[in-house]
PDB file of C-alpha atoms in Angstrom:
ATOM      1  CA  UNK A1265      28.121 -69.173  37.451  1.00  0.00           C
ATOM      2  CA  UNK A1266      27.263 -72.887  37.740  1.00  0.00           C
ATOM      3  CA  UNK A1267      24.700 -72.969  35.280  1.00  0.00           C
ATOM      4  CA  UNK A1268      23.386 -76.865  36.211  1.00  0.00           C
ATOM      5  CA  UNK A1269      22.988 -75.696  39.622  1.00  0.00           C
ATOM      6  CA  UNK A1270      21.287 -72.795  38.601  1.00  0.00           C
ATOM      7  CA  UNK A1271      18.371 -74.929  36.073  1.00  0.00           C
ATOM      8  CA  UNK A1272      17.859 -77.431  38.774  1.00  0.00           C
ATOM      9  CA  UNK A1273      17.538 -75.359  41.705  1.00  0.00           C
ATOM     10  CA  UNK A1274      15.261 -73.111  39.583  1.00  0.00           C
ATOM     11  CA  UNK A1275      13.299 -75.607  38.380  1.00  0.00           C
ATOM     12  CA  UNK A1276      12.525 -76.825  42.514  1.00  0.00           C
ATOM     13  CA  UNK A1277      11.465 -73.147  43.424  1.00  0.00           C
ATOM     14  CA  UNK A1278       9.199 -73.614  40.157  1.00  0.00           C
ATOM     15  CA  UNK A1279       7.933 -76.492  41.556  1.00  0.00           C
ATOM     16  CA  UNK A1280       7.122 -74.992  44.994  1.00  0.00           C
ATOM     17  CA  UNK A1281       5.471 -71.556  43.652  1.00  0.00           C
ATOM     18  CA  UNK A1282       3.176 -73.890  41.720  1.00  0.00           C
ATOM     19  CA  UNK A1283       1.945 -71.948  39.317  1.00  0.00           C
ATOM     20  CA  UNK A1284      -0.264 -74.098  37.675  1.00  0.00           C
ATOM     21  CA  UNK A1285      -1.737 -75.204  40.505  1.00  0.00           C
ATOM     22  CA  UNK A1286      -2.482 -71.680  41.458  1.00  0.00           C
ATOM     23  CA  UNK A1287      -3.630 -70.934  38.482  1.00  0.00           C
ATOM     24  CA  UNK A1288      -7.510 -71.285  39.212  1.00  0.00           C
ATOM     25  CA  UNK A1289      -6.724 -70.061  42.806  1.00  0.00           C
ATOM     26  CA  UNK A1290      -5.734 -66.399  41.208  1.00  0.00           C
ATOM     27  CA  UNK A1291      -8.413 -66.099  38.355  1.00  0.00           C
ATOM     28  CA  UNK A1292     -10.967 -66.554  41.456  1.00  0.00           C
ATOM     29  CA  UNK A1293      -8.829 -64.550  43.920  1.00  0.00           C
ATOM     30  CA  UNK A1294      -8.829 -61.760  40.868  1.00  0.00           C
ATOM     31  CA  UNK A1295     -12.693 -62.527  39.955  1.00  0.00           C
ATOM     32  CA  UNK A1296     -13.922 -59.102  41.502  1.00  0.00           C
ATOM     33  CA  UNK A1297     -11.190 -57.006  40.491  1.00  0.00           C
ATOM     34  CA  UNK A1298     -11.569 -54.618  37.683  1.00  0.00           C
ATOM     35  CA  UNK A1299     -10.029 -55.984  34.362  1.00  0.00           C
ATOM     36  CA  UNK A1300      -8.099 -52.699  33.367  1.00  0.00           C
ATOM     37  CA  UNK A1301      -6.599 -53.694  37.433  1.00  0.00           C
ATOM     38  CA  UNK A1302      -5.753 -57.389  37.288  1.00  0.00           C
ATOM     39  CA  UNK A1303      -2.550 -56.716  35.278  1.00  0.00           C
ATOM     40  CA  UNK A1304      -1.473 -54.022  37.493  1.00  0.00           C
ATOM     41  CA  UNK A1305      -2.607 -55.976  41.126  1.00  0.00           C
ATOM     42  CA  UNK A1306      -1.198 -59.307  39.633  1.00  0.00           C
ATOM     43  CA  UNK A1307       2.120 -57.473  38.869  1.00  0.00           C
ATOM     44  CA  UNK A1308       2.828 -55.684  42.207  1.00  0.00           C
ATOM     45  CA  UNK A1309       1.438 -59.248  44.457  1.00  0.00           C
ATOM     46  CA  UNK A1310       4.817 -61.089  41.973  1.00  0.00           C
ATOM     47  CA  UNK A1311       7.070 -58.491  42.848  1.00  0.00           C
ATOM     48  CA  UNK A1312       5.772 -58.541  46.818  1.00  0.00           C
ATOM     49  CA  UNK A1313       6.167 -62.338  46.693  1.00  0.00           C
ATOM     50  CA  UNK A1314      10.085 -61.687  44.984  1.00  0.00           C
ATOM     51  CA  UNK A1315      10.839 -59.278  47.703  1.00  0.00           C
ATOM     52  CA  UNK A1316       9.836 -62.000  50.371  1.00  0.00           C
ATOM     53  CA  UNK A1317      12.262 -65.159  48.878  1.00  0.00           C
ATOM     54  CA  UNK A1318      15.576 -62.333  48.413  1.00  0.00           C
ATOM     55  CA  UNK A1319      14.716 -61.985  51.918  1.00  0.00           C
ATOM     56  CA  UNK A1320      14.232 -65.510  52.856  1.00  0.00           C
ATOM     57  CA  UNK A1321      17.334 -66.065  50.855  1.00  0.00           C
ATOM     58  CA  UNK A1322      19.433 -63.382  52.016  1.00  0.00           C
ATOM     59  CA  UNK A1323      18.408 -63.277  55.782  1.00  0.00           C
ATOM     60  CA  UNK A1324      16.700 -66.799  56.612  1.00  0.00           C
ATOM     61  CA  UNK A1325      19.791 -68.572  57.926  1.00  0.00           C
ATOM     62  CA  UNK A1326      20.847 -65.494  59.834  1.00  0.00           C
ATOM     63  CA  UNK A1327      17.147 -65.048  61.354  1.00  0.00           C
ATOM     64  CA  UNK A1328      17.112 -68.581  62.243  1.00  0.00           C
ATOM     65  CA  UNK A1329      20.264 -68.587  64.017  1.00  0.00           C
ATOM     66  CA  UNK A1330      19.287 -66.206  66.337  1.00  0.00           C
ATOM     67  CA  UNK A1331      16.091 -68.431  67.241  1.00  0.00           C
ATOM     68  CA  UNK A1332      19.290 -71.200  67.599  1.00  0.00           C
ATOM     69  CA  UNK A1333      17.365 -73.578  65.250  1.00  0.00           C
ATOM     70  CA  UNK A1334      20.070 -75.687  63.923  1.00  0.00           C
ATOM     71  CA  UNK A1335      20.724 -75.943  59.967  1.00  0.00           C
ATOM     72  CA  UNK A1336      19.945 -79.703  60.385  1.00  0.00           C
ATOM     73  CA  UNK A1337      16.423 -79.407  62.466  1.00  0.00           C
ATOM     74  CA  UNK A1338      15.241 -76.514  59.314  1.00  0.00           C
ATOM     75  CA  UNK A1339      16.316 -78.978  57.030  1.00  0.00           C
ATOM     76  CA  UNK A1340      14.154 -81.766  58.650  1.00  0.00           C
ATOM     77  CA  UNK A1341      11.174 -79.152  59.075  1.00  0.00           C
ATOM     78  CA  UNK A1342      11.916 -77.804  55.535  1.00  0.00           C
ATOM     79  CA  UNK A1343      11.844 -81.461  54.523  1.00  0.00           C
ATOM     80  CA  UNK A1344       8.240 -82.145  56.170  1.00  0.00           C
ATOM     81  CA  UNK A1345       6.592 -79.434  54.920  1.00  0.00           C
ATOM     82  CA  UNK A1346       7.495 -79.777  51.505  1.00  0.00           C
ATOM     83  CA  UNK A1347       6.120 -83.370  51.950  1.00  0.00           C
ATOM     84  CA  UNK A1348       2.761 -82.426  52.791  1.00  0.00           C
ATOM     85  CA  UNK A1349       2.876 -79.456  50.432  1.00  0.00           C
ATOM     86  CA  UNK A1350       3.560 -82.288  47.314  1.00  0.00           C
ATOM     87  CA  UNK A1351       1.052 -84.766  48.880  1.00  0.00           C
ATOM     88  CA  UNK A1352      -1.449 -81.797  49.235  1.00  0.00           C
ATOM     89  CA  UNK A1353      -0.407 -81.222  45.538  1.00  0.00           C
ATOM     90  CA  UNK A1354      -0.971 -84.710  44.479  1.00  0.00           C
ATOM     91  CA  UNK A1355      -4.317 -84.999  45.940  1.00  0.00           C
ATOM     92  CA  UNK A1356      -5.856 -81.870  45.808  1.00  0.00           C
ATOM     93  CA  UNK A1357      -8.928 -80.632  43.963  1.00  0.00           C
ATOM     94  CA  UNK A1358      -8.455 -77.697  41.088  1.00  0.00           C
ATOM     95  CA  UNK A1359     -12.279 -77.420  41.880  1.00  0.00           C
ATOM     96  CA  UNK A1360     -11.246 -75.701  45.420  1.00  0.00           C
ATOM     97  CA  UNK A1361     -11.534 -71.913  44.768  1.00  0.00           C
ATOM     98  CA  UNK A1362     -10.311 -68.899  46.725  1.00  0.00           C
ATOM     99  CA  UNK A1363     -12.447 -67.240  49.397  1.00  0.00           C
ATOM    100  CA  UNK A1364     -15.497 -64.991  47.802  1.00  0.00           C
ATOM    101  CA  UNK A1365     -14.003 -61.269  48.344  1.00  0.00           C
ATOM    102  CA  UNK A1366     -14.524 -57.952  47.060  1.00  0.00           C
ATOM    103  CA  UNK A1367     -11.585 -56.599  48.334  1.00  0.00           C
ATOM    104  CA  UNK A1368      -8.425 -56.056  46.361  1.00  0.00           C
ATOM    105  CA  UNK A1369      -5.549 -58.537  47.565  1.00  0.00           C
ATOM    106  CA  UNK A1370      -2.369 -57.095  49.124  1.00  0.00           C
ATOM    107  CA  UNK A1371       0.274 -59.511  49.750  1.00  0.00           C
ATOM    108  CA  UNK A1372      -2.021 -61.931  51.639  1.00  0.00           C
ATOM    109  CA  UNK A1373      -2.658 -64.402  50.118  1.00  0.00           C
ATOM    110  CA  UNK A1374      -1.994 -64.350  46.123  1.00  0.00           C
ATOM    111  CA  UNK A1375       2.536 -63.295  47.174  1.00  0.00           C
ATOM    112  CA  UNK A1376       1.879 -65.238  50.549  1.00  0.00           C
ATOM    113  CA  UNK A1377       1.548 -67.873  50.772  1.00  0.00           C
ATOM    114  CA  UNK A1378       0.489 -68.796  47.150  1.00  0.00           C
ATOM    115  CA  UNK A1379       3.396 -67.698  45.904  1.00  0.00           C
ATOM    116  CA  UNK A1380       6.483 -67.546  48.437  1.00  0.00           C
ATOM    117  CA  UNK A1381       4.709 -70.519  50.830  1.00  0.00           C
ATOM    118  CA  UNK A1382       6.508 -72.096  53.921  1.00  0.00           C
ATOM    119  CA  UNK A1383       8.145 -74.359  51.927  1.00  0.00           C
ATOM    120  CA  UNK A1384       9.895 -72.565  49.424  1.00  0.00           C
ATOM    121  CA  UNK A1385      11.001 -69.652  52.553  1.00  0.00           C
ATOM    122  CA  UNK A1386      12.286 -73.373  54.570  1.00  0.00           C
ATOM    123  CA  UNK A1387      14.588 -74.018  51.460  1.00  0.00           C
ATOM    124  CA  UNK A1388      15.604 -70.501  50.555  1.00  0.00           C
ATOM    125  CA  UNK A1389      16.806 -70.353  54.153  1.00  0.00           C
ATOM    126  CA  UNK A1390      18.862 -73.209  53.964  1.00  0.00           C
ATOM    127  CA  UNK A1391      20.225 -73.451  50.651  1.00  0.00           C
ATOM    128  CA  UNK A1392      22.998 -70.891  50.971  1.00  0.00           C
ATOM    129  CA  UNK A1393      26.788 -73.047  51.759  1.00  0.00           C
ATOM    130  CA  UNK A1394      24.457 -75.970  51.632  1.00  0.00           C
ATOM    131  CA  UNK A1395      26.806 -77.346  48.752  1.00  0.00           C
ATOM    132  CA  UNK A1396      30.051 -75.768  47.089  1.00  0.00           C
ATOM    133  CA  UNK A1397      27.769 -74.438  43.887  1.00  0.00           C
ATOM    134  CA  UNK A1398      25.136 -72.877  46.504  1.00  0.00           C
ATOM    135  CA  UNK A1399      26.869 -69.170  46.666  1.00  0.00           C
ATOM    136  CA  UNK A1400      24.834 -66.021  46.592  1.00  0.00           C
ATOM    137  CA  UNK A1401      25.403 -65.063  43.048  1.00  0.00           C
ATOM    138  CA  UNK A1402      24.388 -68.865  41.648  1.00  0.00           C
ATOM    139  CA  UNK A1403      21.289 -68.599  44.126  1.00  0.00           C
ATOM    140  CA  UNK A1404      19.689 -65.375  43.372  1.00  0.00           C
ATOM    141  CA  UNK A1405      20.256 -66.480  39.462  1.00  0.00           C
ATOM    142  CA  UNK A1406      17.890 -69.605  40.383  1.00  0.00           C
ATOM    143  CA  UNK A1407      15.606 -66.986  42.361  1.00  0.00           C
ATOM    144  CA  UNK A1408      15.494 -64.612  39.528  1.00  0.00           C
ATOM    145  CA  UNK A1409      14.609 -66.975  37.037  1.00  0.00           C
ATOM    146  CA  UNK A1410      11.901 -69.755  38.514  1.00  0.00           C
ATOM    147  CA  UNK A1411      10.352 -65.858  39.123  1.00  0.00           C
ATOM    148  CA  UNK A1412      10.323 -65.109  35.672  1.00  0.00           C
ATOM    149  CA  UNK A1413       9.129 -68.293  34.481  1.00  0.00           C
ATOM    150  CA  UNK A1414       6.209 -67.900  37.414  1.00  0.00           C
ATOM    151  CA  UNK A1415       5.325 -64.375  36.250  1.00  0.00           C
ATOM    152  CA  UNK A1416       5.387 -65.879  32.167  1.00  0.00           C
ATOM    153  CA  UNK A1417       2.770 -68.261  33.539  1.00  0.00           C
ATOM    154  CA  UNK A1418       0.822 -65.986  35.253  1.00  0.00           C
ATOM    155  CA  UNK A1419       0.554 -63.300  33.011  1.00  0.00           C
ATOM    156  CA  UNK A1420      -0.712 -65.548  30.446  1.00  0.00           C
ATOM    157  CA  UNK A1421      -2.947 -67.965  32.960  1.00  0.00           C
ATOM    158  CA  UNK A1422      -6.660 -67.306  31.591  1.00  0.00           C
ATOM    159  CA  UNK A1423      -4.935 -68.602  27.538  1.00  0.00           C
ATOM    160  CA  UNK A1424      -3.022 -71.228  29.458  1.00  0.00           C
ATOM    161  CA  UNK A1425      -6.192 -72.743  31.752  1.00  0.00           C
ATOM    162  CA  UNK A1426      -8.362 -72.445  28.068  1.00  0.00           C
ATOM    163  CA  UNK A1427      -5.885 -74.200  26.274  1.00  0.00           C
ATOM    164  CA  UNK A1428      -4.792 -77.371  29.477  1.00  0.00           C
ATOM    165  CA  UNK A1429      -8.139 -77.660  30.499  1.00  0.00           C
ATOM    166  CA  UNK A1430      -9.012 -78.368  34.370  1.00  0.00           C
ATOM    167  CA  UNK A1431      -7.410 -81.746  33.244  1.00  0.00           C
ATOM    168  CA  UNK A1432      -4.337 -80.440  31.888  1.00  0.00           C
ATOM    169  CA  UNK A1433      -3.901 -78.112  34.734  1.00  0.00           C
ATOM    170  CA  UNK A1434      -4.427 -81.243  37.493  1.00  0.00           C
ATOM    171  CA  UNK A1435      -1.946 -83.862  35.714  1.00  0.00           C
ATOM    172  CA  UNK A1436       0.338 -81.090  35.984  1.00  0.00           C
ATOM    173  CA  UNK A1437      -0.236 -80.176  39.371  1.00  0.00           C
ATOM    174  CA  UNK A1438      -0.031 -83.955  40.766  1.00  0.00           C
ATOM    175  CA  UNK A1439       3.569 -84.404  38.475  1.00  0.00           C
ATOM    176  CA  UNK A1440       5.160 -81.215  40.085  1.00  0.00           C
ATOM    177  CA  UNK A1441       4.086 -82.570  43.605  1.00  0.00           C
ATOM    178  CA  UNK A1442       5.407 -86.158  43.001  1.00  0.00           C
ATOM    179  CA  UNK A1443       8.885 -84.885  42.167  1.00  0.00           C
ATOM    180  CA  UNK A1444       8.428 -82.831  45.121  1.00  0.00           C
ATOM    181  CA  UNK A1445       7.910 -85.647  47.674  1.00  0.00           C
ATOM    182  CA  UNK A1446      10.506 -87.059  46.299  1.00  0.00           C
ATOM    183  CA  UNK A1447      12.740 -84.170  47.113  1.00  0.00           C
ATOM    184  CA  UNK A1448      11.153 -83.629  50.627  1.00  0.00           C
ATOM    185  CA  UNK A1449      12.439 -87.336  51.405  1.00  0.00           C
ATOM    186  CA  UNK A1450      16.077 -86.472  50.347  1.00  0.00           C
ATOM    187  CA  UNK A1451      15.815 -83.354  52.783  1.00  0.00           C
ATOM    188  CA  UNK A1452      14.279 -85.087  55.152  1.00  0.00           C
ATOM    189  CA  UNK A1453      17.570 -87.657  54.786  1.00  0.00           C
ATOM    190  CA  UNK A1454      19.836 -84.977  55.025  1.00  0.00           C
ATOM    191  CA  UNK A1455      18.789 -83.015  57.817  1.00  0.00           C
ATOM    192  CA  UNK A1456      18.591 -86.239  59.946  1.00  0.00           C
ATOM    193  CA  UNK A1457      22.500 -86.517  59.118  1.00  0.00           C
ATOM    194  CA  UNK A1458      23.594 -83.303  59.466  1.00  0.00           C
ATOM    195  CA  UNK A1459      21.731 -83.328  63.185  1.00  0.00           C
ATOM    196  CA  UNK A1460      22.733 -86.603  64.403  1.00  0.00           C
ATOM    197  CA  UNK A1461      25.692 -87.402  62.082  1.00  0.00           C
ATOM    198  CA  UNK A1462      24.476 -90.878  60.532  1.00  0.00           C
TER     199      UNK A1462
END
């Protein structure tokens, strides 16, 4: 186990589940629920959204290569969306709330694409041999535990958004999606070199 590997690359699928950003997104997506539910619902949309990365993580590259996208071009497109994803992150409004509903969410959209966005499957896809440290075991070690620090958080959102504030929660939000433009550009670098060998 490369345990550096493990932190960092844990703390980048952290970054792209933004959970504190989500935070006011799932209170108002879990609004009409019935309290003695939201535990339960919140629970089973965490364990959807876990299902989806192994997946991604697992089967991306080998899904990808039978569409003959090249590991270089996902990088690139990996790259762009996490770009917009961290500029969206850096600009956006907490005051934007989740469509009024009164039915129960399944899957869409609180473990897609809150949760396991575009993003996050782009990298998961294209992480595996991407470096020496990037094998299977080291990679579903980062998987497993950005998704237990993203469950922590939102099992304990409603103390968390009392005790941040809407300003707590934003500063937050716009820090996690500067790093990860910052990121996006070194992707972005990457995949441009692995396509046309620069």
């Amino acid at each position: 186990m490369d345990f550096p590997f493990i932190y960092s690359t844990a703390m980048l699928f952290l970054m792209l589940m933004d959970p504190f950003g989500n935070l006011p997104v799932f209170m108002a997506t879990l609004r009409n629920v019935p309290p003695e539910r939201q535990t339960r619902v919140l629970l089973r949309e965490l364990v959807f959204a876990l299902i989806a990365m192994l997946l991604a993580l697992t089967a991306g590259r080998a899904f990808f290569g039978l569409l003959h996208i090249a590991p270089g071009t996902l990088a690139i497109a990996g790259g762009v969306i996490l770009f917009l994803t961290g500029l969206k992150m850096v600009f956006a409004s907490l005051a934007e709330s989740a469509p009024e509903s009164n039915a129960e969410p399944f899957i869409v959209p609180l473990a897609i694409p809150l949760i396991c966005g575009p993003g996050l499957i782009a990298i998961l896809s294209t992480l595996r041999g991407s470096v020496p440290q990037a094998t299977l075991p080291n990679c579903l070690a980062a998987v497993s535990l950005a998704w237990l620090v993203q469950t922590s958080i939102m099992l304990c959102g409603r103390s968390l958004a009392r005790v941040l504030g809407r300003r707590g929660l934003d500063a937050l939000e716009s820090l996690m999606g500067l790093l990860l433009t910052c990121l996006a550009i070194g992707l972005i670098i990457k995949g441009i070199n692995q396509t046309y060998g620069l």
